[in-house]
């Protein structure tokens, strides 16, 4: 049995909501497993195309360690055709300055392979950042670090389908309150 999905009475406290407890126990009783999020490490995937599934995390390594000094690594993330990607910057600590001159994550639409861009990229540094929503199914995430401070980041991604010609999602999807369709196993 997967311990990550197991709930026992000893882990519950008085602060646990009855509704949450009911749905968790009902899901366990019926054999419904919770979704397991994969962590994709950028280190080791330089200049590779990584196919994204429904949801997961992007970090420097799969065990969320700090990135090294002097890095310049690109990873191309691809969702299925017709889908898009949202990045939620959950836990970041990237060398901060007003213009992200030192360490930074750079997010590009499409597969960026040169230093010349047609679309202004999204620069990410500091300790918080607004979500990023792609306009197509491929993005590039590039980590650039200087020779001084190291840092870390943990980005949650979700693959979604924008609504197409009507107010419903396809089979196996559910509609979020924002109108995006995600895999129904992610519904919480």
Short mmCIF file of C-alpha atoms in Angstrom, two decimals:
data_model
loop_
_atom_site.label_atom_id
_atom_site.label_comp_id
_atom_site.label_asym_id
_atom_site.label_seq_id
_atom_site.Cartn_x
_atom_site.Cartn_y
_atom_site.Cartn_z
CA UNK A 1 0.00 0.00 0.00
CA UNK A 2 1.26 3.50 -0.82
CA UNK A 3 1.86 5.34 2.48
CA UNK A 4 1.53 8.72 0.73
CA UNK A 5 -2.15 7.97 0.12
CA UNK A 6 -2.84 6.40 3.53
CA UNK A 7 -4.77 8.23 6.22
CA UNK A 8 -4.85 6.82 9.73
CA UNK A 9 -6.69 7.92 12.84
CA UNK A 10 -3.41 8.82 14.55
CA UNK A 11 -2.65 11.48 11.94
CA UNK A 12 -6.00 13.25 12.37
CA UNK A 13 -6.59 15.98 14.92
CA UNK A 14 -9.55 18.04 16.09
CA UNK A 15 -8.77 20.70 13.47
CA UNK A 16 -9.52 18.29 10.59
CA UNK A 17 -12.78 19.19 8.91
CA UNK A 18 -15.50 16.57 8.96
CA UNK A 19 -16.16 17.09 5.26
CA UNK A 20 -12.53 16.55 4.31
CA UNK A 21 -12.36 13.46 6.51
CA UNK A 22 -15.55 12.07 4.94
CA UNK A 23 -14.28 12.47 1.37
CA UNK A 24 -10.83 11.11 2.20
CA UNK A 25 -12.23 8.02 3.94
CA UNK A 26 -14.83 7.51 1.19
CA UNK A 27 -12.09 7.64 -1.46
CA UNK A 28 -9.93 5.18 0.49
CA UNK A 29 -12.87 2.87 1.15
CA UNK A 30 -13.80 2.83 -2.55
CA UNK A 31 -10.21 2.21 -3.60
CA UNK A 32 -9.83 5.59 -5.28
CA UNK A 33 -6.23 6.71 -5.05
CA UNK A 34 -5.12 10.31 -4.85
CA UNK A 35 -3.03 11.75 -7.66
CA UNK A 36 0.73 11.39 -7.21
CA UNK A 37 2.72 14.38 -8.38
CA UNK A 38 5.96 13.71 -10.27
CA UNK A 39 8.94 16.04 -9.76
CA UNK A 40 10.95 16.78 -12.89
CA UNK A 41 14.51 17.92 -12.29
CA UNK A 42 16.01 20.40 -14.74
CA UNK A 43 19.50 19.15 -13.86
CA UNK A 44 20.17 16.20 -16.15
CA UNK A 45 17.55 17.29 -18.70
CA UNK A 46 19.52 20.13 -20.33
CA UNK A 47 18.34 20.80 -23.89
CA UNK A 48 15.89 17.91 -23.62
CA UNK A 49 12.18 17.90 -24.35
CA UNK A 50 10.25 16.60 -21.35
CA UNK A 51 6.67 15.49 -21.95
CA UNK A 52 4.37 16.68 -19.19
CA UNK A 53 1.52 14.58 -17.92
CA UNK A 54 -1.42 16.02 -15.97
CA UNK A 55 0.36 17.77 -13.10
CA UNK A 56 3.57 17.74 -11.11
CA UNK A 57 6.55 19.81 -10.05
CA UNK A 58 9.59 21.29 -11.75
CA UNK A 59 12.70 21.81 -9.64
CA UNK A 60 16.48 21.90 -10.06
CA UNK A 61 16.70 18.21 -9.11
CA UNK A 62 14.10 15.57 -8.31
CA UNK A 63 14.93 15.93 -4.59
CA UNK A 64 14.49 19.74 -4.61
CA UNK A 65 18.10 20.63 -3.81
CA UNK A 66 19.68 24.04 -4.45
CA UNK A 67 20.89 24.85 -7.94
CA UNK A 68 24.60 25.42 -8.53
CA UNK A 69 26.46 28.60 -9.44
CA UNK A 70 27.38 29.26 -13.06
CA UNK A 71 24.45 27.44 -14.68
CA UNK A 72 22.78 28.13 -18.02
CA UNK A 73 20.37 25.29 -18.70
CA UNK A 74 17.26 25.11 -20.88
CA UNK A 75 14.59 22.44 -20.66
CA UNK A 76 11.68 22.24 -23.09
CA UNK A 77 8.37 21.19 -21.55
CA UNK A 78 5.70 19.82 -23.85
CA UNK A 79 2.04 19.09 -23.11
CA UNK A 80 -0.18 17.12 -25.50
CA UNK A 81 -1.33 18.99 -28.63
CA UNK A 82 -4.30 21.23 -27.88
CA UNK A 83 -3.36 21.59 -24.20
CA UNK A 84 -1.66 24.41 -22.32
CA UNK A 85 0.52 24.68 -19.24
CA UNK A 86 0.13 26.74 -16.09
CA UNK A 87 3.15 27.26 -13.82
CA UNK A 88 2.58 28.13 -10.16
CA UNK A 89 5.76 29.34 -8.44
CA UNK A 90 5.18 27.67 -5.08
CA UNK A 91 8.54 27.91 -3.36
CA UNK A 92 11.28 30.01 -4.92
CA UNK A 93 14.40 31.69 -3.61
CA UNK A 94 16.29 33.03 -6.60
CA UNK A 95 18.84 35.84 -6.22
CA UNK A 96 16.69 38.95 -6.17
CA UNK A 97 17.27 42.34 -7.73
CA UNK A 98 14.99 44.75 -9.53
CA UNK A 99 15.80 43.53 -13.04
CA UNK A 100 16.75 39.87 -12.38
CA UNK A 101 20.32 40.64 -13.49
CA UNK A 102 22.02 37.84 -11.55
CA UNK A 103 20.24 34.52 -11.05
CA UNK A 104 16.94 34.01 -12.85
CA UNK A 105 14.50 31.62 -14.38
CA UNK A 106 13.32 32.65 -17.82
CA UNK A 107 10.10 31.21 -19.27
CA UNK A 108 9.53 31.36 -23.04
CA UNK A 109 6.61 30.35 -25.22
CA UNK A 110 7.59 27.55 -27.58
CA UNK A 111 10.95 25.88 -27.95
CA UNK A 112 13.64 28.53 -27.49
CA UNK A 113 16.98 27.44 -28.89
CA UNK A 114 18.80 30.70 -29.62
CA UNK A 115 19.51 33.93 -27.79
CA UNK A 116 17.25 35.90 -30.14
CA UNK A 117 13.59 36.02 -29.19
CA UNK A 118 10.47 37.22 -30.96
CA UNK A 119 8.37 37.34 -27.79
CA UNK A 120 9.45 39.00 -24.55
CA UNK A 121 10.18 36.23 -22.03
CA UNK A 122 8.93 36.08 -18.43
CA UNK A 123 11.78 36.71 -15.96
CA UNK A 124 11.49 35.10 -12.53
CA UNK A 125 13.67 35.94 -9.52
CA UNK A 126 13.20 36.72 -5.84
CA UNK A 127 10.94 34.81 -3.48
CA UNK A 128 7.53 35.03 -5.15
CA UNK A 129 6.09 35.41 -8.62
CA UNK A 130 2.72 35.45 -10.34
CA UNK A 131 1.50 32.35 -12.16
CA UNK A 132 2.44 31.80 -15.79
CA UNK A 133 -0.14 30.53 -18.29
CA UNK A 134 1.14 29.38 -21.68
CA UNK A 135 -0.56 30.17 -24.96
CA UNK A 136 0.45 26.88 -26.60
CA UNK A 137 1.58 23.39 -25.61
CA UNK A 138 5.37 23.96 -25.49
CA UNK A 139 7.37 26.20 -23.17
CA UNK A 140 11.05 26.60 -22.42
CA UNK A 141 12.31 27.10 -18.88
CA UNK A 142 15.87 28.39 -18.64
CA UNK A 143 17.88 28.70 -15.42
CA UNK A 144 20.74 31.20 -15.49
CA UNK A 145 22.90 31.65 -12.39
CA UNK A 146 25.98 33.74 -11.75
CA UNK A 147 29.13 32.75 -9.87
CA UNK A 148 27.89 33.83 -6.43
CA UNK A 149 24.70 32.75 -4.68
CA UNK A 150 22.87 29.50 -5.22
CA UNK A 151 19.13 29.18 -4.70
CA UNK A 152 16.17 26.90 -5.19
CA UNK A 153 12.75 26.71 -6.79
CA UNK A 154 9.74 24.44 -6.80
CA UNK A 155 7.19 25.11 -9.51
CA UNK A 156 3.88 23.29 -9.72
CA UNK A 157 2.64 22.70 -13.25
CA UNK A 158 -0.79 21.67 -14.46
CA UNK A 159 -1.67 20.71 -18.00
CA UNK A 160 -5.11 21.96 -19.01
CA UNK A 161 -7.35 22.35 -22.03
CA UNK A 162 -8.97 25.67 -22.75
CA UNK A 163 -12.70 25.36 -23.40
CA UNK A 164 -13.44 24.50 -26.99
CA UNK A 165 -16.68 25.33 -28.77
CA UNK A 166 -19.08 24.89 -25.91
CA UNK A 167 -19.42 24.75 -22.16
CA UNK A 168 -18.13 21.21 -21.52
CA UNK A 169 -14.89 19.29 -21.19
CA UNK A 170 -14.04 16.02 -22.94
CA UNK A 171 -14.45 12.60 -21.37
CA UNK A 172 -12.03 12.08 -18.48
CA UNK A 173 -11.78 15.81 -17.74
CA UNK A 174 -13.53 18.08 -15.28
CA UNK A 175 -14.09 21.81 -15.51
CA UNK A 176 -12.48 24.09 -12.97
CA UNK A 177 -14.23 27.24 -11.75
CA UNK A 178 -11.95 29.26 -14.08
CA UNK A 179 -13.26 27.43 -17.15
CA UNK A 180 -10.19 25.28 -17.71
CA UNK A 181 -10.50 21.52 -18.23
CA UNK A 182 -8.11 19.29 -16.28
CA UNK A 183 -7.79 15.54 -15.83
CA UNK A 184 -10.61 14.42 -13.54
CA UNK A 185 -8.13 12.61 -11.24
CA UNK A 186 -6.83 16.05 -10.20
CA UNK A 187 -10.24 17.17 -8.96
CA UNK A 188 -9.97 17.80 -5.26
#
